[in-house]
CSV table of C-alpha atoms in Angstrom, one decimal:
chain,number,residue,atom,x,y,z
A,21,MET,CA,-26.8,-11.7,-3.5
A,22,ALA,CA,-26.5,-8.3,-1.8
A,23,GLU,CA,-29.2,-6.1,-2.5
A,24,PHE,CA,-28.5,-2.6,-4.1
A,25,THR,CA,-28.1,0.4,-1.8
A,26,LEU,CA,-26.7,3.8,-1.7
A,27,GLU,CA,-26.0,4.0,1.8
A,28,LEU,CA,-22.6,2.5,2.7
A,29,ASN,CA,-22.3,0.4,5.7
A,30,ASP,CA,-20.0,1.1,8.7
A,31,ASP,CA,-17.1,-1.0,7.4
A,32,GLN,CA,-17.1,0.8,4.0
A,33,LYS,CA,-17.6,4.2,5.6
A,34,GLN,CA,-14.2,3.5,8.0
A,35,VAL,CA,-12.2,2.0,4.9
A,36,ARG,CA,-13.6,5.3,3.1
A,37,ASP,CA,-12.4,7.6,5.7
A,38,TRP,CA,-9.1,6.1,6.2
A,39,LEU,CA,-8.3,6.2,2.4
A,40,HIS,CA,-9.4,9.9,2.2
A,41,GLY,CA,-7.1,10.7,5.0
A,42,PHE,CA,-4.0,8.8,3.5
A,43,ALA,CA,-5.0,10.8,0.1
A,44,GLU,CA,-5.3,14.2,2.1
A,45,ASP,CA,-2.3,13.6,4.0
A,46,VAL,CA,0.3,11.7,1.8
A,47,ILE,CA,-0.7,12.0,-1.6
A,48,ARG,CA,-1.8,15.6,-2.0
A,49,PRO,CA,1.4,16.9,-0.5
A,50,ALA,CA,3.5,15.1,-2.6
A,51,ALA,CA,1.4,15.4,-6.2
A,52,ALA,CA,3.2,18.7,-7.5
A,53,GLU,CA,6.4,17.4,-6.9
A,54,TRP,CA,6.3,13.8,-8.5
A,55,ASP,CA,4.3,15.4,-11.1
A,56,GLU,CA,7.0,17.7,-12.2
A,57,ARG,CA,9.7,14.9,-11.7
A,58,GLU,CA,7.9,12.8,-13.9
A,59,GLU,CA,8.9,10.0,-11.9
A,60,THR,CA,7.4,6.9,-10.1
A,61,PRO,CA,6.8,8.0,-6.5
A,62,TRP,CA,8.1,5.2,-5.1
A,63,PRO,CA,8.3,6.8,-1.5
A,64,VAL,CA,4.5,7.2,-1.5
A,65,ILE,CA,4.1,3.7,-2.5
A,66,GLN,CA,6.2,2.3,0.0
A,67,GLU,CA,4.2,4.6,2.6
A,68,ALA,CA,1.0,2.9,1.0
A,69,ALA,CA,2.6,-0.5,1.4
A,70,LYS,CA,3.2,-0.1,5.1
A,71,VAL,CA,0.0,1.2,6.2
A,72,GLY,CA,-1.7,-1.5,4.2
A,73,ILE,CA,-3.3,0.2,1.1
A,74,TYR,CA,-0.8,-1.4,-1.6
A,75,SER,CA,-1.4,-4.9,-0.9
A,76,LEU,CA,-2.7,-8.1,-2.1
A,77,ASP,CA,-5.0,-8.3,1.0
A,78,PHE,CA,-6.3,-5.0,0.7
A,79,TYR,CA,-7.6,-5.0,-3.0
A,80,ALA,CA,-8.6,-8.4,-2.5
A,81,GLN,CA,-11.1,-7.3,0.4
A,82,GLN,CA,-12.2,-4.7,-1.6
A,83,PHE,CA,-12.8,-6.6,-4.9
A,84,PHE,CA,-14.8,-9.5,-3.1
A,85,ASP,CA,-17.2,-6.6,-1.0
A,86,PRO,CA,-20.4,-8.3,-1.8
A,87,THR,CA,-21.8,-4.9,-2.6
A,88,GLY,CA,-19.3,-4.2,-5.4
A,89,LEU,CA,-18.6,-0.6,-4.0
A,90,GLY,CA,-15.1,-1.8,-2.3
A,91,ILE,CA,-13.2,-1.1,-5.5
A,92,PRO,CA,-14.9,2.4,-6.8
A,93,MET,CA,-15.1,3.6,-3.4
A,94,ALA,CA,-11.3,3.1,-3.0
A,95,MET,CA,-10.5,4.5,-6.8
A,96,GLU,CA,-12.4,7.6,-5.8
A,97,GLU,CA,-10.8,8.7,-2.8
A,98,LEU,CA,-7.4,7.9,-4.0
A,99,PHE,CA,-7.7,9.8,-7.2
A,100,TRP,CA,-9.2,12.4,-5.3
A,101,GLY,CA,-5.5,13.0,-3.8
A,102,ASP,CA,-3.8,12.9,-7.3
A,103,ALA,CA,-4.4,10.9,-10.2
A,104,GLY,CA,-1.0,10.5,-11.2
A,105,ILE,CA,0.3,9.0,-7.6
A,106,ALA,CA,-2.9,7.2,-7.1
A,107,LEU,CA,-2.3,5.2,-10.5
A,108,SER,CA,1.1,4.5,-9.5
A,109,ILE,CA,-0.5,2.8,-6.5
A,110,VAL,CA,-3.4,1.0,-8.2
A,111,GLY,CA,-1.6,0.3,-11.6
A,112,THR,CA,-0.6,-3.1,-10.5
A,113,GLY,CA,-4.4,-3.8,-10.2
A,114,LEU,CA,-5.0,-4.3,-13.6
A,115,ALA,CA,-2.6,-6.5,-14.4
A,116,ALA,CA,-4.0,-8.6,-11.5
A,117,VAL,CA,-7.1,-8.4,-13.0
A,118,GLY,CA,-6.0,-9.6,-16.2
A,119,VAL,CA,-5.0,-12.9,-14.2
A,120,LEU,CA,-8.0,-12.9,-12.2
A,121,ALA,CA,-10.1,-12.6,-15.3
A,122,ASN,CA,-8.2,-15.3,-17.3
A,123,GLY,CA,-5.8,-17.4,-14.7
A,124,THR,CA,-6.3,-20.8,-13.1
A,125,GLU,CA,-6.7,-20.7,-9.4
A,126,GLU,CA,-3.2,-21.7,-9.3
A,127,GLN,CA,-2.0,-19.2,-11.6
A,128,ILE,CA,-3.7,-16.3,-9.5
A,129,GLY,CA,-1.9,-18.0,-6.3
A,130,THR,CA,1.1,-17.7,-7.5
A,131,TRP,CA,1.4,-14.7,-9.4
A,132,ILE,CA,-0.6,-12.0,-8.0
A,133,PRO,CA,1.2,-11.9,-4.5
A,134,GLN,CA,4.7,-11.4,-6.7
A,135,MET,CA,3.0,-8.5,-8.3
A,136,TYR,CA,2.9,-6.6,-4.8
A,137,GLY,CA,5.7,-7.9,-2.8
A,138,ASP,CA,5.5,-6.7,0.7
A,139,ALA,CA,6.2,-3.5,2.6
A,140,ASP,CA,10.0,-4.2,2.8
A,141,ASP,CA,10.3,-5.1,-0.8
A,142,VAL,CA,7.7,-3.3,-3.0
A,143,LYS,CA,7.0,-4.8,-6.6
A,144,VAL,CA,4.7,-3.7,-9.1
A,145,ALA,CA,3.4,-5.3,-12.2
A,146,ALA,CA,2.4,-4.2,-15.8
A,147,PHE,CA,-0.6,-5.1,-18.1
A,148,CYS,CA,0.7,-4.9,-21.8
A,149,SER,CA,-2.0,-4.9,-24.5
A,150,SER,CA,-1.6,-1.8,-26.8
A,151,GLU,CA,0.8,-1.6,-29.6
A,152,PRO,CA,2.1,1.0,-32.0
A,153,ASP,CA,-0.4,0.0,-34.8
A,154,ALA,CA,-3.2,-1.6,-32.3
A,155,GLY,CA,-5.0,0.3,-29.5
A,156,SER,CA,-8.7,0.5,-29.9
A,157,ASP,CA,-8.4,-1.9,-33.0
A,158,VAL,CA,-7.3,-5.2,-31.2
A,159,ALA,CA,-7.6,-6.9,-34.3
A,160,SER,CA,-4.5,-5.7,-35.6
A,161,MET,CA,-2.2,-6.7,-32.7
A,162,ARG,CA,1.1,-8.2,-34.1
A,163,THR,CA,2.8,-9.4,-30.9
A,164,ARG,CA,2.9,-13.1,-31.5
A,165,ALA,CA,3.2,-16.2,-28.9
A,166,VAL,CA,4.4,-19.7,-31.0
A,167,TYR,CA,4.1,-22.9,-29.1
A,168,ASP,CA,7.4,-24.8,-28.7
A,169,GLU,CA,5.9,-28.2,-27.8
A,170,ALA,CA,9.5,-30.2,-27.6
A,171,LYS,CA,10.2,-27.8,-24.7
A,172,ASP,CA,6.8,-26.6,-23.6
A,173,GLU,CA,7.7,-23.0,-24.1
A,174,TRP,CA,5.7,-20.2,-25.6
A,175,VAL,CA,8.1,-17.7,-27.6
A,176,LEU,CA,6.8,-14.3,-27.6
A,177,ASN,CA,8.3,-11.5,-29.9
A,178,GLY,CA,6.5,-7.6,-30.5
A,179,THR,CA,6.3,-4.4,-28.8
A,180,LYS,CA,4.0,-3.3,-26.6
A,181,THR,CA,3.0,0.5,-26.1
A,182,TRP,CA,1.2,2.6,-23.4
A,183,ALA,CA,2.1,0.1,-20.7
A,184,THR,CA,1.9,1.3,-16.9
A,185,ASN,CA,4.9,0.2,-15.0
A,186,GLY,CA,6.3,-1.4,-18.4
A,187,GLY,CA,9.7,-2.3,-18.3
A,188,ILE,CA,10.1,-1.7,-14.3
A,189,ALA,CA,7.4,-4.4,-13.4
A,190,ASN,CA,8.3,-7.1,-11.4
A,191,VAL,CA,5.6,-9.3,-13.6
A,192,HIS,CA,4.4,-8.3,-16.9
A,193,VAL,CA,1.0,-9.8,-18.2
A,194,VAL,CA,1.4,-10.0,-22.0
A,195,VAL,CA,-1.5,-10.3,-24.6
A,196,ALA,CA,-0.3,-12.1,-27.9
A,197,VAL,CA,-2.0,-13.3,-31.0
A,198,VAL,CA,-1.8,-17.2,-30.9
A,199,ASP,CA,-4.0,-17.6,-34.0
A,200,PRO,CA,-3.8,-14.8,-36.6
A,201,GLY,CA,-6.6,-16.2,-38.5
A,202,LEU,CA,-9.1,-15.6,-36.0
A,203,GLY,CA,-8.7,-12.0,-35.2
A,204,SER,CA,-9.3,-11.0,-31.8
A,205,LYS,CA,-10.4,-14.4,-31.0
A,206,GLY,CA,-7.1,-15.3,-31.7
A,207,HIS,CA,-5.5,-13.9,-28.8
A,208,ALA,CA,-3.8,-15.3,-25.3
A,209,SER,CA,-2.4,-13.7,-22.2
A,210,PHE,CA,0.7,-14.5,-20.7
A,211,ILE,CA,2.7,-14.0,-17.7
A,212,VAL,CA,6.4,-12.8,-18.0
A,213,PRO,CA,8.1,-13.4,-14.7
A,214,PRO,CA,10.8,-11.6,-13.3
A,215,ASN,CA,14.1,-11.6,-15.0
A,216,THR,CA,13.0,-13.4,-18.2
A,217,ARG,CA,15.7,-12.9,-21.0
A,218,GLY,CA,14.4,-10.9,-24.0
A,219,LEU,CA,12.0,-8.2,-22.4
A,220,SER,CA,13.1,-5.0,-22.2
A,221,GLN,CA,11.7,-1.6,-21.9
A,222,GLY,CA,11.6,0.9,-24.8
A,223,GLN,CA,10.5,4.4,-24.9
A,224,LYS,CA,9.4,6.0,-21.7
A,225,PHE,CA,6.5,8.6,-22.4
A,226,LYS,CA,6.6,12.1,-21.4
A,227,LYS,CA,2.9,12.5,-20.8
A,228,HIS,CA,0.6,15.8,-20.8
A,229,GLY,CA,-1.1,14.3,-17.5
A,230,ILE,CA,-0.9,11.4,-15.0
A,231,ARG,CA,3.0,12.4,-15.1
A,232,ALA,CA,3.9,10.5,-11.7
A,233,SER,CA,2.8,7.3,-13.4
A,234,HIS,CA,5.4,5.3,-15.2
A,235,THR,CA,4.2,4.5,-19.0
A,236,ALA,CA,6.6,2.8,-21.5
A,237,GLU,CA,6.9,0.7,-24.0
A,238,VAL,CA,7.7,-3.0,-23.5
A,239,VAL,CA,10.0,-5.0,-26.2
A,240,LEU,CA,9.9,-8.5,-26.0
A,241,GLU,CA,12.5,-10.1,-28.6
A,242,ASP,CA,12.4,-14.2,-28.5
A,243,VAL,CA,11.0,-14.1,-24.6
A,244,ARG,CA,10.4,-17.9,-23.8
A,245,VAL,CA,8.1,-18.6,-20.9
A,246,PRO,CA,7.1,-22.1,-19.6
A,247,GLY,CA,4.0,-23.3,-20.9
A,248,SER,CA,2.7,-22.8,-17.2
A,249,CYS,CA,2.6,-19.1,-18.0
A,250,LEU,CA,-0.2,-19.1,-20.4
A,251,LEU,CA,-3.4,-17.8,-18.3
A,252,GLY,CA,-6.1,-20.3,-18.2
A,253,GLY,CA,-3.7,-23.4,-19.8
A,254,LYS,CA,-3.4,-24.8,-23.0
A,255,GLU,CA,-6.2,-27.1,-23.1
A,256,LYS,CA,-8.7,-24.2,-22.3
A,257,LEU,CA,-7.1,-22.3,-25.0
A,258,ASP,CA,-7.4,-25.0,-27.4
A,259,GLU,CA,-10.9,-25.6,-26.9
A,260,ARG,CA,-11.8,-21.8,-27.2
A,261,LEU,CA,-10.1,-21.6,-30.2
A,262,ALA,CA,-11.9,-24.5,-31.7
A,263,ARG,CA,-15.0,-23.0,-30.8
A,264,ALA,CA,-13.8,-19.9,-32.6
A,265,CYS,CA,-12.8,-21.5,-35.8
A,266,GLU,CA,-16.3,-23.5,-36.0
A,267,LYS,CA,-18.0,-20.2,-35.4
A,268,ALA,CA,-16.1,-18.5,-38.2
A,269,ARG,CA,-16.7,-21.3,-40.5
A,270,GLN,CA,-20.5,-21.7,-39.7
A,271,SER,CA,-20.9,-17.8,-40.4
A,272,GLY,CA,-18.9,-17.6,-43.5
A,273,MET,CA,-17.8,-14.2,-42.4
A,274,GLY,CA,-14.7,-14.6,-40.4
A,275,VAL,CA,-14.6,-13.0,-37.0
A,276,PRO,CA,-15.3,-9.5,-36.6
A,277,PRO,CA,-12.6,-7.3,-35.5
A,278,LEU,CA,-13.9,-6.2,-32.3
A,279,GLU,CA,-15.2,-8.4,-29.3
A,280,ARG,CA,-18.7,-8.3,-28.6
A,281,SER,CA,-20.0,-8.1,-25.0
A,282,ARG,CA,-19.5,-11.3,-22.8
A,283,GLU,CA,-23.0,-11.4,-21.7
A,284,ARG,CA,-23.7,-12.4,-25.6
A,285,GLY,CA,-22.2,-15.8,-24.6
A,286,GLU,CA,-19.4,-15.4,-27.3
A,287,VAL,CA,-15.9,-16.6,-27.0
A,288,LYS,CA,-14.2,-13.7,-24.8
A,289,ASN,CA,-11.1,-11.8,-25.9
A,290,ALA,CA,-7.8,-12.1,-23.2
A,291,ALA,CA,-7.7,-8.1,-23.5
A,292,MET,CA,-11.4,-7.6,-23.6
A,293,ALA,CA,-12.1,-9.5,-20.7
A,294,THR,CA,-9.6,-7.5,-18.7
A,295,PHE,CA,-10.8,-4.2,-19.6
A,296,GLU,CA,-14.6,-5.2,-19.1
A,297,ALA,CA,-14.0,-6.0,-15.3
A,298,SER,CA,-11.8,-2.8,-15.0
A,299,ARG,CA,-14.0,0.0,-16.8
A,300,PRO,CA,-16.4,0.8,-13.7
A,301,ALA,CA,-12.9,1.3,-11.7
A,302,VAL,CA,-11.7,3.8,-14.4
A,303,GLY,CA,-15.1,5.5,-14.2
A,304,ALA,CA,-14.4,6.1,-10.4
A,305,MET,CA,-11.4,7.5,-10.8
A,306,ALA,CA,-12.6,10.0,-13.3
A,307,VAL,CA,-14.9,10.7,-10.5
A,308,GLY,CA,-12.4,11.2,-7.7
A,309,THR,CA,-10.6,13.8,-10.2
A,310,ALA,CA,-13.7,15.4,-11.0
A,311,ARG,CA,-14.7,15.8,-7.5
A,312,ALA,CA,-11.4,17.1,-6.4
A,313,ALA,CA,-11.3,19.8,-9.2
A,314,TYR,CA,-15.0,20.9,-8.2
A,315,GLU,CA,-14.2,21.1,-4.4
A,316,VAL,CA,-11.2,23.6,-5.0
A,317,ALA,CA,-13.7,25.5,-7.6
A,318,LEU,CA,-16.2,25.6,-5.0
A,319,ASP,CA,-14.0,26.8,-2.1
A,320,TYR,CA,-12.2,29.5,-4.5
A,321,ALA,CA,-15.7,31.0,-5.5
A,322,LYS,CA,-16.9,31.1,-1.8
A,323,THR,CA,-13.7,33.3,-1.0
A,324,ARG,CA,-12.7,35.2,-4.2
A,325,HIS,CA,-14.4,38.4,-4.1
A,326,GLN,CA,-15.0,40.8,-7.5
A,327,PHE,CA,-17.2,43.5,-7.4
A,328,GLY,CA,-17.7,43.7,-3.7
A,329,ARG,CA,-18.7,40.2,-3.1
A,330,PRO,CA,-17.8,36.4,-3.5
A,331,ILE,CA,-18.0,35.6,-7.1
A,332,ILE,CA,-20.5,32.6,-6.2
A,333,ASP,CA,-23.1,35.2,-6.0
A,334,ASN,CA,-23.0,35.5,-9.8
A,335,GLN,CA,-25.4,32.7,-11.2
A,336,GLY,CA,-22.7,32.4,-14.1
A,337,ILE,CA,-20.6,30.8,-11.4
A,338,ALA,CA,-23.2,29.3,-9.0
A,339,PHE,CA,-25.1,27.5,-11.9
A,340,GLN,CA,-21.5,26.1,-13.3
A,341,LEU,CA,-21.0,24.5,-9.7
A,342,ALA,CA,-24.9,23.4,-9.5
A,343,ASP,CA,-24.2,21.5,-13.0
A,344,MET,CA,-20.4,20.2,-12.0
A,345,ARG,CA,-22.0,18.7,-8.6
A,346,THR,CA,-25.0,17.2,-10.5
A,347,GLN,CA,-22.8,15.3,-13.1
A,348,ILE,CA,-20.2,14.1,-10.6
A,349,ASP,CA,-23.1,12.4,-8.7
A,350,ALA,CA,-24.8,11.1,-11.8
A,351,ALA,CA,-21.4,9.6,-13.0
A,352,ARG,CA,-20.5,8.1,-9.6
A,353,LEU,CA,-24.4,6.3,-9.6
A,354,LEU,CA,-23.8,5.0,-13.1
A,355,VAL,CA,-20.0,3.5,-11.4
A,356,TRP,CA,-21.8,1.9,-8.7
A,357,ARG,CA,-24.6,0.6,-10.6
A,358,ALA,CA,-22.2,-1.2,-12.8
A,359,SER,CA,-20.0,-2.1,-9.9
A,360,TRP,CA,-23.0,-3.8,-8.2
A,361,MET,CA,-24.3,-5.5,-11.3
A,362,ALA,CA,-20.7,-7.1,-12.1
A,363,THR,CA,-20.6,-8.3,-8.4
A,364,THR,CA,-23.8,-9.8,-8.3
A,365,GLY,CA,-23.5,-11.5,-11.5
A,366,LYS,CA,-26.2,-9.4,-13.6
A,367,PRO,CA,-25.3,-9.2,-17.1
A,368,PHE,CA,-24.4,-6.0,-18.6
A,369,THR,CA,-27.4,-6.0,-21.3
A,370,SER,CA,-27.2,-2.6,-22.1
A,371,ALA,CA,-23.4,-2.1,-21.8
A,372,GLU,CA,-23.4,-0.7,-18.4
A,373,GLY,CA,-19.9,-1.0,-17.7
A,374,SER,CA,-19.0,1.1,-20.7
A,375,MET,CA,-22.0,3.6,-19.9
A,376,SER,CA,-20.1,4.4,-16.4
A,377,LYS,CA,-16.8,4.5,-17.9
A,378,LEU,CA,-18.1,6.7,-20.8
A,379,TYR,CA,-19.8,9.2,-18.8
A,380,ALA,CA,-17.7,9.4,-15.9
A,381,SER,CA,-14.6,9.8,-18.0
A,382,GLU,CA,-16.5,12.9,-19.9
A,383,VAL,CA,-17.5,14.4,-16.9
A,384,ALA,CA,-14.0,14.9,-15.7
A,385,LYS,CA,-13.2,16.4,-18.4
A,386,THR,CA,-15.7,18.9,-18.3
A,387,VAL,CA,-15.6,19.6,-14.6
A,388,THR,CA,-11.8,20.1,-14.4
A,389,ALA,CA,-12.0,22.6,-17.4
A,390,GLN,CA,-14.9,24.4,-15.7
A,391,ALA,CA,-12.7,24.7,-12.7
A,392,VAL,CA,-10.2,26.1,-14.3
A,393,GLN,CA,-12.0,28.5,-15.8
A,394,ILE,CA,-13.8,29.8,-12.5
A,395,LEU,CA,-10.3,30.4,-10.8
A,396,GLY,CA,-9.6,32.4,-14.0
A,397,GLY,CA,-5.8,33.0,-14.3
A,398,ASN,CA,-5.1,31.3,-11.1
A,399,GLY,CA,-6.3,28.3,-12.6
A,400,PHE,CA,-4.1,28.4,-15.4
A,401,THR,CA,-1.1,28.3,-12.9
A,402,ARG,CA,0.6,25.4,-11.2
A,403,GLU,CA,0.2,27.3,-7.9
A,404,TYR,CA,-3.5,26.0,-7.9
A,405,PRO,CA,-4.0,22.3,-8.3
A,406,VAL,CA,-6.8,22.6,-11.1
A,407,GLU,CA,-4.4,23.3,-13.5
A,408,ARG,CA,-2.6,19.4,-12.9
A,409,MET,CA,-6.2,17.8,-12.8
A,410,HIS,CA,-7.1,19.2,-15.8
A,411,ARG,CA,-4.2,17.6,-17.5
A,412,ASP,CA,-4.9,14.2,-15.6
A,413,ALA,CA,-8.3,14.4,-16.4
A,414,ALA,CA,-7.4,13.9,-20.3
A,415,ILE,CA,-6.5,10.5,-19.8
A,416,TYR,CA,-9.8,9.2,-18.9
A,417,THR,CA,-11.4,9.2,-22.4
A,418,ILE,CA,-8.5,7.5,-23.8
A,419,PHE,CA,-7.3,4.6,-21.8
A,420,GLU,CA,-9.1,1.3,-21.6
A,421,GLY,CA,-11.0,2.1,-24.2
A,422,THR,CA,-11.6,5.5,-25.6
A,423,SER,CA,-15.0,7.3,-25.2
A,424,GLU,CA,-15.4,6.4,-29.0
A,425,ILE,CA,-15.3,2.7,-28.4
A,426,GLN,CA,-17.2,3.2,-25.3
A,427,ARG,CA,-19.8,4.4,-27.7
A,428,LEU,CA,-19.5,1.8,-30.0
A,429,VAL,CA,-19.8,-0.9,-27.3
A,430,ILE,CA,-23.1,0.7,-26.2
A,431,ALA,CA,-24.1,0.8,-29.6
A,432,ARG,CA,-23.6,-2.8,-30.7
A,433,THR,CA,-25.0,-4.0,-27.2
A,434,LEU,CA,-28.2,-1.8,-27.6
A,435,SER,CA,-28.8,-2.4,-31.5
A,436,GLY,CA,-27.3,-6.2,-31.6
A,437,MET,CA,-25.7,-4.9,-34.7
A,438,PRO,CA,-22.1,-4.9,-36.1
A,439,ILE,CA,-21.8,-1.1,-35.9
A,440,ARG,CA,-18.6,0.1,-37.6
């Protein structure tokens, strides 16, 4: 078990500096263009694949870093470059985490490589959980998966929304209801292979921020996938559903609509298992965006003169920057703690994963807004990047669990009560 340390080792520093260089030299110069175009930045993804950043090997190395800091360090540096382009580069990772969290070794080995492709033929993947009427309320999910025993196939019908890479992905990971009577415990995850009939892209969303990242609806109409595409396998699913049914019967109260944390030993929900694994990484993304905005504001405050002196000479500006840096460092520490705990098998007894995502997300919104304010009128224009960073930061308190849901998870974990 790796001991907790705040000092990156030489290998980690080398990777961090390499990623920072890519973010500075490749991502940042392209950020404004792709934000305006609101299109997937395929040339940047291609370049990331050529140098080895967009690859299964790279993410596996970071994922299996024994300190747990590989992924958050990578996310912070890439999102320091630009949130929209970085999300296009790392968006496939959520689908990969969905397979890692719920799949068998054979499924992991079969499908995750197909999600990335290679430098000559880049692919992307999509994780499809949210629905038009089921975002935070996962128990309201309507997409159904029905087993056709005669053909050993699952038939999927429904509409997913807010799917990063939805419709353009090579591989889709879809969360669907297999037992409506069990609420969120009656869900399972399925692989939808490339070119499967019945899957199509619905509406592509024009967004406030992260506009270089493709976000769309995914429509499933009698989509048939082999039984082997059920993540974890049918035997494991049947056992899990049986335990959930028995628990619901014994309690006489049914199943609560929101999943409690895995650390309590309860039957896990397919979507929640994915989000639990990714929350500290999202926190690291938020830290990267906040840090980028802070650095622009700090440099501007040192060089911008008003009333015969740099504006940083005014306490009103200097104190804001002091608070911004303090909040960023505190957010990073929460992210690193949660990442280290997850990697070393320490339970989130106080919902530390949600804490890291909650605080870092709120810090990103606050810091980017302060950066705009420090730059004044310039900060409100697209001539300076803080305007884009502020728009991008809004997503962190919304996706992969809103701030309100994070607080709910934390409160339930601390109290042991079904707070609503």
